[in-house]
mmCIF file of C-alpha atoms in Angstrom:
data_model
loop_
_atom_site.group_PDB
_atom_site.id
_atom_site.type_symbol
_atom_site.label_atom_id
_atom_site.label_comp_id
_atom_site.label_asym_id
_atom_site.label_seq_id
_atom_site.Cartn_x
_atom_site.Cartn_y
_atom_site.Cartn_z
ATOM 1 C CA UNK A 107 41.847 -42.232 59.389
ATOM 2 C CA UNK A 108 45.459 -42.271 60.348
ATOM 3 C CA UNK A 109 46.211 -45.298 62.237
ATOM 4 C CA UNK A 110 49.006 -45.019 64.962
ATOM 5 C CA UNK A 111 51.121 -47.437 65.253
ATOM 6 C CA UNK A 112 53.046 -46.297 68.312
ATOM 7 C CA UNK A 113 51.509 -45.311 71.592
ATOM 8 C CA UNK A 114 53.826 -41.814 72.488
ATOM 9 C CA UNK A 115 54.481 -39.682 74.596
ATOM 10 C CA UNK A 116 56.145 -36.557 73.130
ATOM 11 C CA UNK A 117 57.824 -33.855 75.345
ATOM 12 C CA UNK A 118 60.543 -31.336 74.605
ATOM 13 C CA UNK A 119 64.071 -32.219 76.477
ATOM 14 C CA UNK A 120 63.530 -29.331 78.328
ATOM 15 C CA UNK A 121 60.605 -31.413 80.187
ATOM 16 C CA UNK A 122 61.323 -35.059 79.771
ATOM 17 C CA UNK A 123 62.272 -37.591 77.129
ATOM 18 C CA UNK A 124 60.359 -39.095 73.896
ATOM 19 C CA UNK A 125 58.824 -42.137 74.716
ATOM 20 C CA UNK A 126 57.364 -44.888 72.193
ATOM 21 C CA UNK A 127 55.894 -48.440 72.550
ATOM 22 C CA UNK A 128 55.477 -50.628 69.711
ATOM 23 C CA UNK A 129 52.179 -52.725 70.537
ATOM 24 C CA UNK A 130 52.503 -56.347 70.988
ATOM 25 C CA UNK A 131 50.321 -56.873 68.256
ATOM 26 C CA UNK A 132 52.200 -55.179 65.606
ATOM 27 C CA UNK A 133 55.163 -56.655 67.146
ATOM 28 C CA UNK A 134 54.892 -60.785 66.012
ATOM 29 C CA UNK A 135 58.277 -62.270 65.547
ATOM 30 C CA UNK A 136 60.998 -62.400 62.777
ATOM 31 C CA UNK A 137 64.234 -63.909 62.460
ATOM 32 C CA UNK A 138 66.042 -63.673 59.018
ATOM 33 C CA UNK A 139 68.348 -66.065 59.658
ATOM 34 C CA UNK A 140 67.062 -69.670 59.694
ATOM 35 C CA UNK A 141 65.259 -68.554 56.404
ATOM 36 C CA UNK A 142 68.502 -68.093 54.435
ATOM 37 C CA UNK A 143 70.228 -70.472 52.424
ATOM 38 C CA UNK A 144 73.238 -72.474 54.278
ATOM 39 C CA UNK A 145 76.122 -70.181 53.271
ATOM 40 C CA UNK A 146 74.311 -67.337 54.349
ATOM 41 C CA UNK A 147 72.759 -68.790 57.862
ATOM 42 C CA UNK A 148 76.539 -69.770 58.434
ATOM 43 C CA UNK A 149 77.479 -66.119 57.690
ATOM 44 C CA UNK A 150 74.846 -64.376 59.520
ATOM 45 C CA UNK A 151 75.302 -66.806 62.837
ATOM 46 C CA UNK A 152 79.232 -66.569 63.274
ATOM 47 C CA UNK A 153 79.869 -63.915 65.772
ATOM 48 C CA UNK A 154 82.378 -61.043 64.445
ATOM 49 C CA UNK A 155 85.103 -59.460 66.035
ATOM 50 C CA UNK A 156 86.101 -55.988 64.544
ATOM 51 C CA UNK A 157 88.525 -55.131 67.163
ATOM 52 C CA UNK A 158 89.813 -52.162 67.273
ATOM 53 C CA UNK A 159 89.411 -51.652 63.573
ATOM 54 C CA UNK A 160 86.535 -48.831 62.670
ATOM 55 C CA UNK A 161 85.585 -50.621 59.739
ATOM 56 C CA UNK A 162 82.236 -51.739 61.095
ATOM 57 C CA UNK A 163 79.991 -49.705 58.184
ATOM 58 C CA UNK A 164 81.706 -52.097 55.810
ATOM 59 C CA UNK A 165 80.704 -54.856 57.884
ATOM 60 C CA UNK A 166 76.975 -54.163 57.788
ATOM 61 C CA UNK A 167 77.363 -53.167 54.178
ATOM 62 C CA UNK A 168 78.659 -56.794 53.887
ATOM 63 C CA UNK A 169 75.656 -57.745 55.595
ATOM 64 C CA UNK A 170 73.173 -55.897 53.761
ATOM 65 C CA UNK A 171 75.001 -56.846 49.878
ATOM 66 C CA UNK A 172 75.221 -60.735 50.446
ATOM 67 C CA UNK A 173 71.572 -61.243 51.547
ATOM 68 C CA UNK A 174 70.856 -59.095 48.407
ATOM 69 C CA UNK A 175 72.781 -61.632 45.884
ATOM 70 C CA UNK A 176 72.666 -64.696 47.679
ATOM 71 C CA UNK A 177 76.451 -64.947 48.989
ATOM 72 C CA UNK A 178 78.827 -64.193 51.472
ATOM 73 C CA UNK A 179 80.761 -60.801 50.905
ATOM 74 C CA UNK A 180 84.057 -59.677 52.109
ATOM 75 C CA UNK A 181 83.457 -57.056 54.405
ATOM 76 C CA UNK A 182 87.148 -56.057 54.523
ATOM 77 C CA UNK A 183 87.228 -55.993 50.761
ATOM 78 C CA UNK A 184 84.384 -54.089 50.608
ATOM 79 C CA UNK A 185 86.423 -51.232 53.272
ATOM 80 C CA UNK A 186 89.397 -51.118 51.169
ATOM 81 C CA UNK A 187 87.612 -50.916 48.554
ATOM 82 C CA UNK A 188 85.925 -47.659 50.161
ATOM 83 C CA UNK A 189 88.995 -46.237 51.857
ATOM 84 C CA UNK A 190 90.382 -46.419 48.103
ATOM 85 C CA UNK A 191 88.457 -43.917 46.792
ATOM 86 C CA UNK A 192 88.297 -41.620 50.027
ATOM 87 C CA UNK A 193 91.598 -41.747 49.732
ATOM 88 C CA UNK A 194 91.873 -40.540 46.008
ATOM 89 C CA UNK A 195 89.370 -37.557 47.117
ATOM 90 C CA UNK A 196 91.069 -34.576 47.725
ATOM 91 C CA UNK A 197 88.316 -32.737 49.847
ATOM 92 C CA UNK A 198 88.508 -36.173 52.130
ATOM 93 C CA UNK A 199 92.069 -36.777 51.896
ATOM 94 C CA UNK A 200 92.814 -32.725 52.702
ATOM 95 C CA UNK A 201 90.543 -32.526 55.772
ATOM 96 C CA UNK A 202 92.339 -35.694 57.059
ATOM 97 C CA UNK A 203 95.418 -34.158 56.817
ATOM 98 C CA UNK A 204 94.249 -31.121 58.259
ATOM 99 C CA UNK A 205 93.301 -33.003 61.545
ATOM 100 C CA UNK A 206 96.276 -35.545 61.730
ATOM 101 C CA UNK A 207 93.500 -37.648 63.678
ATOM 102 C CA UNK A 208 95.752 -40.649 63.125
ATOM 103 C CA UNK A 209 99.333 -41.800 62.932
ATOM 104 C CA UNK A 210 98.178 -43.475 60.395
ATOM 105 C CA UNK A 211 98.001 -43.653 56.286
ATOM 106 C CA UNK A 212 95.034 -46.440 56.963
ATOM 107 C CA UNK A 213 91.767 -44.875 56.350
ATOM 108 C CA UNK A 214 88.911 -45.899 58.988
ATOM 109 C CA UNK A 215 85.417 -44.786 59.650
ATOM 110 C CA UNK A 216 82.698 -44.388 56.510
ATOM 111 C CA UNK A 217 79.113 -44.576 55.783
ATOM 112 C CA UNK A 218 77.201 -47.911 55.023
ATOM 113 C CA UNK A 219 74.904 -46.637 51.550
ATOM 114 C CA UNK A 220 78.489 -45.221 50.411
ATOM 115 C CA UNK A 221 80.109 -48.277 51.397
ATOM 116 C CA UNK A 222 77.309 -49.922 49.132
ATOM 117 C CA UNK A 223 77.337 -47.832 46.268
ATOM 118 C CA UNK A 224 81.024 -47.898 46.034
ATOM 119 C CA UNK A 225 81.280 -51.573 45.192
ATOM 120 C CA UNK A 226 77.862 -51.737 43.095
ATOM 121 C CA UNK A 227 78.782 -53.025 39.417
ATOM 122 C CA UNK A 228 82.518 -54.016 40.737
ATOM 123 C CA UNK A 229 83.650 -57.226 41.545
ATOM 124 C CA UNK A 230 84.259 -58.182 45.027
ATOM 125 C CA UNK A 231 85.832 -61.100 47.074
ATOM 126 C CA UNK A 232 84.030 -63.553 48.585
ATOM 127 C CA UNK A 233 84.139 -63.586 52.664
ATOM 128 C CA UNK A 234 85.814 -67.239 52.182
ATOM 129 C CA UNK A 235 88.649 -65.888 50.395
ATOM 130 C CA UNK A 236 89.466 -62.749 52.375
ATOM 131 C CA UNK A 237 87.784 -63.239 55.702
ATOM 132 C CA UNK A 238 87.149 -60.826 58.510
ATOM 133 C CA UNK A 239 86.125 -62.967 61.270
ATOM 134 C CA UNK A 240 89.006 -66.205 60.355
ATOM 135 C CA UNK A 241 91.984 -63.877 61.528
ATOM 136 C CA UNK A 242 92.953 -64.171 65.600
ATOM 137 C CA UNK A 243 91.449 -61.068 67.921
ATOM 138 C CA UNK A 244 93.070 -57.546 66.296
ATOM 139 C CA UNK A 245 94.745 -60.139 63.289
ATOM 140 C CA UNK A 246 93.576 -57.925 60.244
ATOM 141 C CA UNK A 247 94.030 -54.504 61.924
ATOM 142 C CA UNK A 248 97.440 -55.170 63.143
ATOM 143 C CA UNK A 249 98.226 -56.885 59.773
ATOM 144 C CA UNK A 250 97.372 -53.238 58.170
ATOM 145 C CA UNK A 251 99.479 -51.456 60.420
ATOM 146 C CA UNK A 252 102.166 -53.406 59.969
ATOM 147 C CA UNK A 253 101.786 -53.342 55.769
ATOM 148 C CA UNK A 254 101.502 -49.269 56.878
ATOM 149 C CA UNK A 255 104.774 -49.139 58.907
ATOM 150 C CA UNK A 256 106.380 -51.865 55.836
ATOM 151 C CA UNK A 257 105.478 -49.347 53.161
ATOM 152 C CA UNK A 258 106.669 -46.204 55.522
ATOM 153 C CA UNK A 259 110.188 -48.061 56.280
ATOM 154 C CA UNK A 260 110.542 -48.617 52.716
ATOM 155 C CA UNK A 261 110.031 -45.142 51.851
ATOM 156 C CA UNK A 262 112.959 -43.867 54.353
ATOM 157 C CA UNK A 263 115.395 -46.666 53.070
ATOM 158 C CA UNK A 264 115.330 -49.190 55.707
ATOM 159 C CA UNK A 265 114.301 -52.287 53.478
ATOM 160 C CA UNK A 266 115.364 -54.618 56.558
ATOM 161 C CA UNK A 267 112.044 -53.359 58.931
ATOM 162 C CA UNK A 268 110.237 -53.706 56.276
ATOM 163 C CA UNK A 269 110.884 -56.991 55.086
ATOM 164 C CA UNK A 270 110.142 -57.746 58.601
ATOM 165 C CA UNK A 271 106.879 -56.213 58.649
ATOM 166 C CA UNK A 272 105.474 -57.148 56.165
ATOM 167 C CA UNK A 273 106.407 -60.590 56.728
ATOM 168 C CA UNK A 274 104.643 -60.302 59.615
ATOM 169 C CA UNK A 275 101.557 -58.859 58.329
ATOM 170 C CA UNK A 276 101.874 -61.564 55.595
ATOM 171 C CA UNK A 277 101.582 -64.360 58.089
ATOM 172 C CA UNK A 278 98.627 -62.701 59.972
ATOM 173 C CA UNK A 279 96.264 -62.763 57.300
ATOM 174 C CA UNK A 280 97.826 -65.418 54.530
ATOM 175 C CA UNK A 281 98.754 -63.104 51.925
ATOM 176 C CA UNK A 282 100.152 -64.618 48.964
ATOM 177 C CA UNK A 283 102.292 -63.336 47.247
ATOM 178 C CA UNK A 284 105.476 -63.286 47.872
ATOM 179 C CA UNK A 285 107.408 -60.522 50.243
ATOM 180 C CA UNK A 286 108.802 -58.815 47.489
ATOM 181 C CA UNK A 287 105.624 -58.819 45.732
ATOM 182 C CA UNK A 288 104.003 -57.057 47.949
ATOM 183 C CA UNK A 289 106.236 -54.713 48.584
ATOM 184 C CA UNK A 290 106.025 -53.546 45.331
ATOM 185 C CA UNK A 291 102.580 -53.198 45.219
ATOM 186 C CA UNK A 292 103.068 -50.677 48.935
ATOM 187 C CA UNK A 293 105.657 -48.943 46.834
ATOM 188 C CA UNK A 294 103.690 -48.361 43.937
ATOM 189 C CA UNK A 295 100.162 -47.715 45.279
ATOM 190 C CA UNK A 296 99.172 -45.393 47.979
ATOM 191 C CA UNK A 297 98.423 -47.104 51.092
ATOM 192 C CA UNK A 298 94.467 -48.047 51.011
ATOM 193 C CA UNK A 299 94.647 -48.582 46.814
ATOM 194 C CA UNK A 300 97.566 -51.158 47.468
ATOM 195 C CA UNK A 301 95.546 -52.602 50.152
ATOM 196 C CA UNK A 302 92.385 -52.921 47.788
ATOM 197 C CA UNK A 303 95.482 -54.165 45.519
ATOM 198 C CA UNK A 304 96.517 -57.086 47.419
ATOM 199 C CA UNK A 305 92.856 -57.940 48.676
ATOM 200 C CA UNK A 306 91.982 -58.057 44.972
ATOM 201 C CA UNK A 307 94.932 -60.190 43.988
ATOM 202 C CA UNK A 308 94.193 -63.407 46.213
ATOM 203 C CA UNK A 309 90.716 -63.099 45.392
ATOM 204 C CA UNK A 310 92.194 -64.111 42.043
ATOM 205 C CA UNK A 311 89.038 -64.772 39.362
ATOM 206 C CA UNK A 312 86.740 -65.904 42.543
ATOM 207 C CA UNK A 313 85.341 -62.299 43.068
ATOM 208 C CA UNK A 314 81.948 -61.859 41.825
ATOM 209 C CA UNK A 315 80.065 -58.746 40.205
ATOM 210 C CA UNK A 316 78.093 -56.671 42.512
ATOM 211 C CA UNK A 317 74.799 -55.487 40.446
ATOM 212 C CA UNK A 318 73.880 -51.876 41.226
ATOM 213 C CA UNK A 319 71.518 -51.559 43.758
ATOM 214 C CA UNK A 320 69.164 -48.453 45.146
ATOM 215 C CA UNK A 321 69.906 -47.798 48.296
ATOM 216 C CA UNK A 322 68.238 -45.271 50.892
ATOM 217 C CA UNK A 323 68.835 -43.349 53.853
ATOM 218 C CA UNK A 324 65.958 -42.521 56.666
ATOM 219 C CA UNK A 325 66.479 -40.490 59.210
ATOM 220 C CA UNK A 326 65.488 -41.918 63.060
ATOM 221 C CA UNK A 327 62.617 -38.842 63.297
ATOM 222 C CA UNK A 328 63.160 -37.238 66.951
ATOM 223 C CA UNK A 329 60.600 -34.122 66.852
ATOM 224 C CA UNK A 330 56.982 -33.129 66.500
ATOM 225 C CA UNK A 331 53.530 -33.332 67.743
ATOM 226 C CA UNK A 332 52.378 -36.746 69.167
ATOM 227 C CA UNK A 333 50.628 -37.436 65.586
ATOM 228 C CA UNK A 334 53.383 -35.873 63.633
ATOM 229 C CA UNK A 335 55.809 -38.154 65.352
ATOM 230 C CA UNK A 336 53.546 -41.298 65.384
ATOM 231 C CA UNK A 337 52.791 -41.168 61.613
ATOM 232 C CA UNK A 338 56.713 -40.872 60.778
ATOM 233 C CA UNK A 339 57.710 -43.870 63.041
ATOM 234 C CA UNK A 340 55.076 -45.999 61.573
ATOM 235 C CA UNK A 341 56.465 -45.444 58.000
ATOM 236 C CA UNK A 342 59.873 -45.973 59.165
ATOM 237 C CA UNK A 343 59.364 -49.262 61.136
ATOM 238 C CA UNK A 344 57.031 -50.388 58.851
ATOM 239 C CA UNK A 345 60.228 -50.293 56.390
ATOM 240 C CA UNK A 346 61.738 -52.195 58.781
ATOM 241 C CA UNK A 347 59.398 -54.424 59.300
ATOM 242 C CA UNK A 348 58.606 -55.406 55.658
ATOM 243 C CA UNK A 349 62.760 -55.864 55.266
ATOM 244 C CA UNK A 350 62.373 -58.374 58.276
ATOM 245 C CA UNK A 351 59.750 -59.986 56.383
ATOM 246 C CA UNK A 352 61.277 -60.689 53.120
ATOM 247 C CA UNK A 353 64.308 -62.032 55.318
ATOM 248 C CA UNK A 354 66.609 -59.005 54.686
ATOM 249 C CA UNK A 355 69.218 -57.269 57.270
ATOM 250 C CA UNK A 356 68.243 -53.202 57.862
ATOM 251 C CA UNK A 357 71.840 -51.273 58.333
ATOM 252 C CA UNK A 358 71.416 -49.087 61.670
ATOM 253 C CA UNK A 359 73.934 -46.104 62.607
ATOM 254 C CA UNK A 360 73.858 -45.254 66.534
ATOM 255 C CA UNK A 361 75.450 -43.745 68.886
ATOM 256 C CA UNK A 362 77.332 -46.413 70.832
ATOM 257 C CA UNK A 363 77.014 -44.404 74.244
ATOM 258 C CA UNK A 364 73.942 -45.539 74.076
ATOM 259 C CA UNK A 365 74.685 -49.046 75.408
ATOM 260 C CA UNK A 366 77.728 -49.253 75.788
ATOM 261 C CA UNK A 367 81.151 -47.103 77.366
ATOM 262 C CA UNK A 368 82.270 -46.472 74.303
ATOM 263 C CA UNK A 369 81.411 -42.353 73.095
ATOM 264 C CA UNK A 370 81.770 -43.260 69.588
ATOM 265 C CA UNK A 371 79.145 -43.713 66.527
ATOM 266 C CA UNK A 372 78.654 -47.490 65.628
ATOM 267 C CA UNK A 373 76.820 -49.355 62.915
ATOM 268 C CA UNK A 374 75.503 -52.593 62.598
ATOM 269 C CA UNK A 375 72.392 -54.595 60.921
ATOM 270 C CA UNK A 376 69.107 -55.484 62.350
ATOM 271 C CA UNK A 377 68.300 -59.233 61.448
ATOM 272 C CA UNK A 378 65.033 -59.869 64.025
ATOM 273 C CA UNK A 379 62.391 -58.910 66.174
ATOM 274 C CA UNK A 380 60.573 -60.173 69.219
ATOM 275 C CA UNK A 381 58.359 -59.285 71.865
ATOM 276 C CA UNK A 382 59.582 -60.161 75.532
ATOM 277 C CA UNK A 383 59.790 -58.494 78.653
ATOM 278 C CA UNK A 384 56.661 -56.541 77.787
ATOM 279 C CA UNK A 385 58.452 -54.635 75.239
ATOM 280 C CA UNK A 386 59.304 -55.267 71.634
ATOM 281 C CA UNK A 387 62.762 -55.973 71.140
ATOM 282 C CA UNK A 388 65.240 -55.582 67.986
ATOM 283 C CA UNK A 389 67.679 -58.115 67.312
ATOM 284 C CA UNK A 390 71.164 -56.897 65.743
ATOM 285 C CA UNK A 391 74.337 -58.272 64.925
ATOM 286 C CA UNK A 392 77.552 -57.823 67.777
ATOM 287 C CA UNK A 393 80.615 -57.008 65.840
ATOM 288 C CA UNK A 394 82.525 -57.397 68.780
ATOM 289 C CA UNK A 395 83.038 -60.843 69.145
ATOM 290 C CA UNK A 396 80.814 -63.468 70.081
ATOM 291 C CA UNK A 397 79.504 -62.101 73.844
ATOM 292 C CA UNK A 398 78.588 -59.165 75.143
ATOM 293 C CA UNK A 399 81.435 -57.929 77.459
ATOM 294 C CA UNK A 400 81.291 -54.233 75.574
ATOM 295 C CA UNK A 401 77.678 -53.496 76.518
ATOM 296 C CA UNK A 402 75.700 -52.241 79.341
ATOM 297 C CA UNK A 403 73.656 -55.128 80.672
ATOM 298 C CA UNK A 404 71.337 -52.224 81.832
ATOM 299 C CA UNK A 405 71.195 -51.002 78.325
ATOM 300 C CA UNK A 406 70.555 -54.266 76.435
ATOM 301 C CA UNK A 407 67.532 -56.568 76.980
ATOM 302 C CA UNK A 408 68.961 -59.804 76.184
ATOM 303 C CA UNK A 409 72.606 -61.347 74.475
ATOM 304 C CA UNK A 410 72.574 -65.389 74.683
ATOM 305 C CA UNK A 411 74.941 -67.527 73.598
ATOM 306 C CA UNK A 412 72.009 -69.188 71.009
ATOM 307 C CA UNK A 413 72.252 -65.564 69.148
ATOM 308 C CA UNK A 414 74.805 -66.403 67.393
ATOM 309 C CA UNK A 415 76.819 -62.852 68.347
ATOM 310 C CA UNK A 416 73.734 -60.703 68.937
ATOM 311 C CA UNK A 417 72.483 -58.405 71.227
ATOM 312 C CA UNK A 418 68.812 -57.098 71.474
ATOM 313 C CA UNK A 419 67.468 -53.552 72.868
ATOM 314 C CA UNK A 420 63.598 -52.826 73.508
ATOM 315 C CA UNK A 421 61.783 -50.366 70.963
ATOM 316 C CA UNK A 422 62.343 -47.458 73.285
ATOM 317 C CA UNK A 423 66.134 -48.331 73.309
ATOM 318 C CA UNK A 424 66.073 -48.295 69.737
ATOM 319 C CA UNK A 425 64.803 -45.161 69.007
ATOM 320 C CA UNK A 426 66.996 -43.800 71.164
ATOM 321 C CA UNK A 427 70.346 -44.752 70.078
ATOM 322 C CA UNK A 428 69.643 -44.862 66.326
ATOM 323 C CA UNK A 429 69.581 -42.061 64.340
ATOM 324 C CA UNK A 430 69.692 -42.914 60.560
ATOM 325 C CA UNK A 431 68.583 -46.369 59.141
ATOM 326 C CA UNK A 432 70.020 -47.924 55.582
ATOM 327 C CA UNK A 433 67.953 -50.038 53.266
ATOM 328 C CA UNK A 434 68.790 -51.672 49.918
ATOM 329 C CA UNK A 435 65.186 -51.233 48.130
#
């Protein structure tokens, strides 16, 4: 007997949209947060502003890693970390250069399990030591730019601008290191691997070892028969659900359309679940900022000022926006 978990309605475009319902009764309610130690619940509850810096798969790998081992992670570490070796990949680094999508040398955009893997059996930086969320609104992306334009200026001869700029980008995000220091580092090191560089070197000896971990990709399944389509949901929110359980952040990767005006893919971590409104509801982490001025209130069920930088979308909201889903197992 095959017991189904959702209650769907399953159509071909051509005739309507997919429709699911998670029962109330196989929707009780979890919150990962109050059941983490202080550091974490401090982590997981300050509201995150990525600005207009597209490194939010590092983010929720961040998430996923430090309730994993126990500690805060570095999310921006963790990017550079990633956009070092994209950037020493010739396939990635060619078909960048093919499109000239960006002005430019700083690499953005990635993949949360590759964000993962990257850093598992390296040493990291803790989030105290090279925050994300401590700089001012845009702080750490404009600081990159500017360490980008520094390290460009240098290489045309005009040591002046980038004295300046880096002594700007020094002040924005409390480098140490002296000016000079770091622009030998930018002179030495291609962009993203003297970023990692300097990220690295005022973590000093704090970093800590990431063990390896096994992570997994599941697609959000879109097509089949009623059953066909029943049966896969229940496995893959039942992986969700036992996450939730053991108090453990699922990485999500949507399309941001979805609810909000932005036509761009996203990512972020689930940390809850709740049944209001008649529906159930997924709670996941806002990295962009601590309200919910970038969403459609039409789109969302619920953002409150006691979520700690969260937003929540019903079942049927979920299914639709997400389309792949990132464990650590």
């Amino acid at each position: 007997m095959i017991l189904i978990l959702f209650a769907a309605s399953i159509s071909f475009p051509a005739f309507g949209k997919v429709e699911i319902a998670i029962p109330e009764s196989r929707c009780g309610t979890l919150d990962i947060v109050p059941n983490m130690n202080k550091e974490l619940e401090s982590f997981f509850s300050t509201p995150i502003d990525q600005g207009y810096l597209g490194w939010c798969y590092g983010l929720t790998a961040a998430d996923l890693i430090s309730a994993e081992i126990g500690r805060p992670l570095s999310a921006a570490h963790i990017s550079a970390l990633y956009n070092k070796t994209a950037e020493e990949n010739f396939f990635v680094r060619s078909v960048r250069d093919f499109l000239k999508s960006s002005p430019t040398d700083l690499y953005e955009n990635g993949e949360i399990k590759s964000a993962i893997e990257n850093v598992s059996g390296k040493k990291v930086c803790l989030e105290d030591d090279m925050a994300y969320f401590n700089n001012s609104w845009r702080g750490l992306h404009s600081a990159l730019l500017g360490l980008d334009r520094g390290r460009k200026a240098m290489l045309r001869g005009e040591e002046g601008l980038a004295c300046r700029e880096i002594a700007n980008s020094k002040t924005l995000i409390n480098l140490e290191g002296s000016i000079r220091e770091i622009m030998e580092v930018l002179d030495h090191y291609k962009l993203n691997e003297g970023i990692a560089k300097l990220m690295a070197q005022q973590c000093g000896d704090k970093k800590i070892s990431v063990p390896r971990m096994k992570v997994r990709n599941f697609r959000m399944p879109k097509r089949g028969t009623n059953e066909e389509l029943s049966v896969k949901l229940e496995k893959l929110f039942g992986k969700i659900e036992k996450k939730l359980e053991n108090n453990k952040p699922v990485g999500i990767s949507y399309e941001a359309i979805q609810v909000s005006s932005y036509d761009t893919k996203h990512a972020s971590s689930v940390i809850g679940r709740k049944w209001f409104n008649g529906r159930c509801n997924f709670k996941i982490r806002n990295y962009w900022g601590d309200n919910c001025f970038e969403y459609n209130r039409k789109e969302i069920s619920a953002c409150k000022n006691e979520d700690g930088g969260a937003f929540w979308v019903s079942d049927q909201k979920f299914f639709e926006m997400v389309y792949k889903v990132t464990l650590i197992e």
